[in-house]
Amino acid sequence: EMLRSLVGSEMCIRDRCLNILGKLVLFGWALYPAGLFITFFDPSVDTALTRELIYNFGDLFNKIGFSLICFLCAVKLTKNEAK
């Protein structure tokens, strides 16, 4: 009984973490086409700089967000395992 509850809670945490990561990837990768789409209407230098800012924000959001979520989920799973 105790083993089932432990495995069930670990699976719940793991599933929640994977759900959050999936949403991060979905919304994070949506920033790149948005940056490209902006340059279709105005090919000026200011628009190119805006596109680069969007790409840099997307990189920051994806890389740091992904790493942070993986770290926090690992901490939660480790704490749950120690109980």
mmCIF file of N, CA and C in Angstrom:
data_model
loop_
_atom_site.group_PDB
_atom_site.id
_atom_site.type_symbol
_atom_site.label_atom_id
_atom_site.label_comp_id
_atom_site.label_asym_id
_atom_site.label_seq_id
_atom_site.Cartn_x
_atom_site.Cartn_y
_atom_site.Cartn_z
ATOM 1 N N GLU A 1 0.829 -1.203 0.000
ATOM 2 C CA GLU A 1 0.000 0.000 0.000
ATOM 3 C C GLU A 1 0.864 1.254 0.000
ATOM 4 N N MET A 2 1.870 1.295 0.885
ATOM 5 C CA MET A 2 2.748 2.463 0.957
ATOM 6 C C MET A 2 3.540 2.627 -0.339
ATOM 7 N N LEU A 3 3.980 1.520 -0.897
ATOM 8 C CA LEU A 3 4.740 1.566 -2.147
ATOM 9 C C LEU A 3 3.879 2.119 -3.277
ATOM 10 N N ARG A 4 2.622 1.717 -3.321
ATOM 11 C CA ARG A 4 1.720 2.226 -4.365
ATOM 12 C C ARG A 4 1.523 3.729 -4.239
ATOM 13 N N SER A 5 1.355 4.218 -3.032
ATOM 14 C CA SER A 5 1.153 5.662 -2.857
ATOM 15 C C SER A 5 2.412 6.435 -3.212
ATOM 16 N N LEU A 6 3.581 5.878 -2.899
ATOM 17 C CA LEU A 6 4.838 6.541 -3.245
ATOM 18 C C LEU A 6 5.014 6.597 -4.750
ATOM 19 N N VAL A 7 4.788 5.486 -5.413
ATOM 20 C CA VAL A 7 4.914 5.453 -6.873
ATOM 21 C C VAL A 7 3.876 6.367 -7.502
ATOM 22 N N GLY A 8 2.671 6.388 -6.969
ATOM 23 C CA GLY A 8 1.621 7.247 -7.507
ATOM 24 C C GLY A 8 1.961 8.721 -7.374
ATOM 25 N N SER A 9 2.522 9.117 -6.231
ATOM 26 C CA SER A 9 2.857 10.529 -6.051
ATOM 27 C C SER A 9 4.030 10.920 -6.928
ATOM 28 N N GLU A 10 5.002 10.029 -7.106
ATOM 29 C CA GLU A 10 6.121 10.314 -8.008
ATOM 30 C C GLU A 10 5.637 10.463 -9.437
ATOM 31 N N MET A 11 4.716 9.610 -9.831
ATOM 32 C CA MET A 11 4.184 9.703 -11.191
ATOM 33 C C MET A 11 3.408 11.000 -11.374
ATOM 34 N N CYS A 12 2.695 11.425 -10.329
ATOM 35 C CA CYS A 12 1.946 12.678 -10.402
ATOM 36 C C CYS A 12 2.897 13.861 -10.572
ATOM 37 N N ILE A 13 3.971 13.882 -9.794
ATOM 38 C CA ILE A 13 4.956 14.962 -9.914
ATOM 39 C C ILE A 13 5.617 14.919 -11.277
ATOM 40 N N ARG A 14 6.002 13.732 -11.713
ATOM 41 C CA ARG A 14 6.658 13.600 -13.013
ATOM 42 C C ARG A 14 5.737 14.048 -14.138
ATOM 43 N N ASP A 15 4.479 13.629 -14.087
ATOM 44 C CA ASP A 15 3.528 14.019 -15.131
ATOM 45 C C ASP A 15 3.292 15.523 -15.138
ATOM 46 N N ARG A 16 3.219 16.118 -13.951
ATOM 47 C CA ARG A 16 3.032 17.568 -13.869
ATOM 48 C C ARG A 16 4.249 18.308 -14.439
ATOM 49 N N CYS A 17 5.444 17.826 -14.119
ATOM 50 C CA CYS A 17 6.660 18.443 -14.646
ATOM 51 C C CYS A 17 6.722 18.326 -16.162
ATOM 52 N N LEU A 18 6.378 17.170 -16.688
ATOM 53 C CA LEU A 18 6.381 16.997 -18.143
ATOM 54 C C LEU A 18 5.334 17.872 -18.808
ATOM 55 N N ASN A 19 4.207 18.074 -18.164
ATOM 56 C CA ASN A 19 3.174 18.953 -18.682
ATOM 57 C C ASN A 19 3.686 20.400 -18.744
ATOM 58 N N ILE A 20 4.348 20.835 -17.685
ATOM 59 C CA ILE A 20 4.901 22.194 -17.656
ATOM 60 C C ILE A 20 5.971 22.352 -18.730
ATOM 61 N N LEU A 21 6.833 21.357 -18.877
ATOM 62 C CA LEU A 21 7.870 21.422 -19.910
ATOM 63 C C LEU A 21 7.263 21.469 -21.307
ATOM 64 N N GLY A 22 6.204 20.710 -21.512
ATOM 65 C CA GLY A 22 5.526 20.730 -22.813
ATOM 66 C C GLY A 22 4.972 22.102 -23.144
ATOM 67 N N LYS A 23 4.373 22.751 -22.154
ATOM 68 C CA LYS A 23 3.848 24.098 -22.378
ATOM 69 C C LYS A 23 4.971 25.093 -22.622
ATOM 70 N N LEU A 24 6.076 24.945 -21.904
ATOM 71 C CA LEU A 24 7.220 25.830 -22.111
ATOM 72 C C LEU A 24 7.749 25.700 -23.538
ATOM 73 N N VAL A 25 7.871 24.489 -24.008
ATOM 74 C CA VAL A 25 8.360 24.276 -25.371
ATOM 75 C C VAL A 25 7.371 24.835 -26.391
ATOM 76 N N LEU A 26 6.092 24.608 -26.164
ATOM 77 C CA LEU A 26 5.078 25.102 -27.097
ATOM 78 C C LEU A 26 5.106 26.623 -27.205
ATOM 79 N N PHE A 27 5.056 27.309 -26.063
ATOM 80 C CA PHE A 27 5.018 28.770 -26.090
ATOM 81 C C PHE A 27 6.390 29.370 -26.393
ATOM 82 N N GLY A 28 7.442 28.717 -25.914
ATOM 83 C CA GLY A 28 8.789 29.220 -26.172
ATOM 84 C C GLY A 28 9.157 29.178 -27.635
ATOM 85 N N TRP A 29 8.825 28.084 -28.289
ATOM 86 C CA TRP A 29 9.146 27.968 -29.709
ATOM 87 C C TRP A 29 8.212 28.801 -30.580
ATOM 88 N N ALA A 30 7.088 29.230 -30.046
ATOM 89 C CA ALA A 30 6.184 30.100 -30.812
ATOM 90 C C ALA A 30 6.773 31.499 -30.986
ATOM 91 N N LEU A 31 7.752 31.862 -30.159
ATOM 92 C CA LEU A 31 8.377 33.177 -30.284
ATOM 93 C C LEU A 31 9.188 33.308 -31.572
ATOM 94 N N TYR A 32 9.794 32.238 -32.036
ATOM 95 C CA TYR A 32 10.645 32.308 -33.227
ATOM 96 C C TYR A 32 9.849 32.628 -34.497
ATOM 97 N N PRO A 33 8.740 31.943 -34.766
ATOM 98 C CA PRO A 33 7.953 32.339 -35.943
ATOM 99 C C PRO A 33 7.391 33.750 -35.822
ATOM 100 N N ALA A 34 7.088 34.189 -34.593
ATOM 101 C CA ALA A 34 6.592 35.557 -34.406
ATOM 102 C C ALA A 34 7.657 36.560 -34.827
ATOM 103 N N GLY A 35 8.903 36.302 -34.468
ATOM 104 C CA GLY A 35 9.998 37.186 -34.880
ATOM 105 C C GLY A 35 10.177 37.210 -36.385
ATOM 106 N N LEU A 36 10.044 36.064 -37.011
ATOM 107 C CA LEU A 36 10.159 36.010 -38.469
ATOM 108 C C LEU A 36 8.984 36.701 -39.141
ATOM 109 N N PHE A 37 7.807 36.530 -38.603
ATOM 110 C CA PHE A 37 6.592 37.108 -39.177
ATOM 111 C C PHE A 37 6.640 38.636 -39.186
ATOM 112 N N ILE A 38 7.259 39.218 -38.162
ATOM 113 C CA ILE A 38 7.355 40.674 -38.081
ATOM 114 C C ILE A 38 8.136 41.245 -39.260
ATOM 115 N N THR A 39 9.174 40.562 -39.693
ATOM 116 C CA THR A 39 10.023 41.098 -40.762
ATOM 117 C C THR A 39 9.374 41.015 -42.143
ATOM 118 N N PHE A 40 8.287 40.283 -42.279
ATOM 119 C CA PHE A 40 7.613 40.205 -43.586
ATOM 120 C C PHE A 40 6.970 41.532 -43.965
ATOM 121 N N PHE A 41 6.543 42.304 -42.982
ATOM 122 C CA PHE A 41 5.808 43.529 -43.268
ATOM 123 C C PHE A 41 6.696 44.760 -43.363
ATOM 124 N N ASP A 42 7.824 44.728 -42.693
ATOM 125 C CA ASP A 42 8.699 45.897 -42.687
ATOM 126 C C ASP A 42 10.154 45.431 -42.634
ATOM 127 N N PRO A 43 10.854 45.472 -43.756
ATOM 128 C CA PRO A 43 12.236 44.979 -43.772
ATOM 129 C C PRO A 43 13.269 46.015 -43.314
ATOM 130 N N SER A 44 12.862 46.993 -42.525
ATOM 131 C CA SER A 44 13.803 48.034 -42.100
ATOM 132 C C SER A 44 14.755 47.518 -41.019
ATOM 133 N N VAL A 45 15.771 48.327 -40.721
ATOM 134 C CA VAL A 45 16.762 47.965 -39.721
ATOM 135 C C VAL A 45 16.131 47.889 -38.330
ATOM 136 N N ASP A 46 15.213 48.800 -38.025
ATOM 137 C CA ASP A 46 14.558 48.771 -36.715
ATOM 138 C C ASP A 46 13.775 47.481 -36.507
ATOM 139 N N THR A 47 13.126 47.020 -37.554
ATOM 140 C CA THR A 47 12.374 45.768 -37.457
ATOM 141 C C THR A 47 13.321 44.586 -37.288
ATOM 142 N N ALA A 48 14.460 44.646 -37.962
ATOM 143 C CA ALA A 48 15.448 43.574 -37.805
ATOM 144 C C ALA A 48 15.972 43.536 -36.374
ATOM 145 N N LEU A 49 16.178 44.691 -35.772
ATOM 146 C CA LEU A 49 16.615 44.728 -34.374
ATOM 147 C C LEU A 49 15.535 44.180 -33.441
ATOM 148 N N THR A 50 14.294 44.502 -33.737
ATOM 149 C CA THR A 50 13.182 43.963 -32.945
ATOM 150 C C THR A 50 13.130 42.445 -33.066
ATOM 151 N N ARG A 51 13.338 41.960 -34.280
ATOM 152 C CA ARG A 51 13.356 40.506 -34.499
ATOM 153 C C ARG A 51 14.466 39.857 -33.686
ATOM 154 N N GLU A 52 15.632 40.470 -33.680
ATOM 155 C CA GLU A 52 16.749 39.910 -32.915
ATOM 156 C C GLU A 52 16.463 39.923 -31.422
ATOM 157 N N LEU A 53 15.799 40.969 -30.942
ATOM 158 C CA LEU A 53 15.404 41.006 -29.533
ATOM 159 C C LEU A 53 14.420 39.893 -29.203
ATOM 160 N N ILE A 54 13.495 39.645 -30.109
ATOM 161 C CA ILE A 54 12.531 38.564 -29.906
ATOM 162 C C ILE A 54 13.250 37.216 -29.884
ATOM 163 N N TYR A 55 14.201 37.029 -30.794
ATOM 164 C CA TYR A 55 14.965 35.776 -30.816
ATOM 165 C C TYR A 55 15.785 35.605 -29.538
ATOM 166 N N ASN A 56 16.405 36.678 -29.080
ATOM 167 C CA ASN A 56 17.204 36.590 -27.850
ATOM 168 C C ASN A 56 16.326 36.309 -26.644
ATOM 169 N N PHE A 57 15.155 36.943 -26.580
ATOM 170 C CA PHE A 57 14.224 36.660 -25.494
ATOM 171 C C PHE A 57 13.757 35.210 -25.569
ATOM 172 N N GLY A 58 13.501 34.719 -26.778
ATOM 173 C CA GLY A 58 13.100 33.323 -26.948
ATOM 174 C C GLY A 58 14.178 32.364 -26.473
ATOM 175 N N ASP A 59 15.437 32.663 -26.809
ATOM 176 C CA ASP A 59 16.542 31.826 -26.342
ATOM 177 C C ASP A 59 16.642 31.834 -24.825
ATOM 178 N N LEU A 60 16.539 33.012 -24.258
ATOM 179 C CA LEU A 60 16.603 33.152 -22.805
ATOM 180 C C LEU A 60 15.464 32.383 -22.133
ATOM 181 N N PHE A 61 14.272 32.577 -22.639
ATOM 182 C CA PHE A 61 13.083 31.919 -22.096
ATOM 183 C C PHE A 61 13.209 30.403 -22.201
ATOM 184 N N ASN A 62 13.622 29.916 -23.363
ATOM 185 C CA ASN A 62 13.700 28.470 -23.575
ATOM 186 C C ASN A 62 14.821 27.825 -22.763
ATOM 187 N N LYS A 63 16.006 28.372 -22.837
ATOM 188 C CA LYS A 63 17.150 27.716 -22.194
ATOM 189 C C LYS A 63 17.095 27.810 -20.677
ATOM 190 N N ILE A 64 16.867 29.009 -20.160
ATOM 191 C CA ILE A 64 16.837 29.160 -18.711
ATOM 192 C C ILE A 64 15.569 28.542 -18.135
ATOM 193 N N GLY A 65 14.452 28.732 -18.794
ATOM 194 C CA GLY A 65 13.205 28.153 -18.317
ATOM 195 C C GLY A 65 13.251 26.635 -18.286
ATOM 196 N N PHE A 66 13.772 26.035 -19.349
ATOM 197 C CA PHE A 66 13.867 24.578 -19.420
ATOM 198 C C PHE A 66 14.779 24.053 -18.315
ATOM 199 N N SER A 67 15.930 24.678 -18.147
ATOM 200 C CA SER A 67 16.874 24.238 -17.117
ATOM 201 C C SER A 67 16.297 24.404 -15.716
ATOM 202 N N LEU A 68 15.650 25.519 -15.483
ATOM 203 C CA LEU A 68 15.079 25.788 -14.162
ATOM 204 C C LEU A 68 13.962 24.803 -13.827
ATOM 205 N N ILE A 69 13.108 24.517 -14.782
ATOM 206 C CA ILE A 69 12.019 23.569 -14.543
ATOM 207 C C ILE A 69 12.570 22.164 -14.310
ATOM 208 N N CYS A 70 13.566 21.761 -15.090
ATOM 209 C CA CYS A 70 14.178 20.444 -14.872
ATOM 210 C C CYS A 70 14.805 20.348 -13.491
ATOM 211 N N PHE A 71 15.497 21.409 -13.077
ATOM 212 C CA PHE A 71 16.134 21.412 -11.754
ATOM 213 C C PHE A 71 15.093 21.326 -10.643
ATOM 214 N N LEU A 72 14.054 22.149 -10.721
ATOM 215 C CA LEU A 72 13.037 22.163 -9.669
ATOM 216 C C LEU A 72 12.279 20.839 -9.606
ATOM 217 N N CYS A 73 12.017 20.242 -10.751
ATOM 218 C CA CYS A 73 11.342 18.940 -10.752
ATOM 219 C C CYS A 73 12.235 17.859 -10.152
ATOM 220 N N ALA A 74 13.528 17.913 -10.447
ATOM 221 C CA ALA A 74 14.447 16.933 -9.862
ATOM 222 C C ALA A 74 14.508 17.095 -8.349
ATOM 223 N N VAL A 75 14.497 18.335 -7.871
ATOM 224 C CA VAL A 75 14.504 18.575 -6.419
ATOM 225 C C VAL A 75 13.233 18.025 -5.795
ATOM 226 N N LYS A 76 12.085 18.268 -6.429
ATOM 227 C CA LYS A 76 10.821 17.755 -5.887
ATOM 228 C C LYS A 76 10.803 16.235 -5.851
ATOM 229 N N LEU A 77 11.262 15.614 -6.936
ATOM 230 C CA LEU A 77 11.271 14.152 -6.968
ATOM 231 C C LEU A 77 12.239 13.581 -5.938
ATOM 232 N N THR A 78 13.368 14.242 -5.733
ATOM 233 C CA THR A 78 14.329 13.770 -4.740
ATOM 234 C C THR A 78 13.769 13.904 -3.332
ATOM 235 N N LYS A 79 13.114 15.033 -3.049
ATOM 236 C CA LYS A 79 12.504 15.216 -1.729
ATOM 237 C C LYS A 79 11.391 14.191 -1.493
ATOM 238 N N ASN A 80 10.635 13.912 -2.534
ATOM 239 C CA ASN A 80 9.550 12.937 -2.420
ATOM 240 C C ASN A 80 10.108 11.527 -2.189
ATOM 241 N N GLU A 81 11.239 11.239 -2.831
ATOM 242 C CA GLU A 81 11.855 9.935 -2.700
ATOM 243 C C GLU A 81 12.434 9.739 -1.292
ATOM 244 N N ALA A 82 12.900 10.839 -0.687
ATOM 245 C CA ALA A 82 13.511 10.751 0.643
ATOM 246 C C ALA A 82 12.472 10.496 1.733
ATOM 247 N N LYS A 83 11.213 10.786 1.470
ATOM 248 C CA LYS A 83 10.161 10.597 2.483
ATOM 249 C C LYS A 83 9.914 9.156 2.789
#
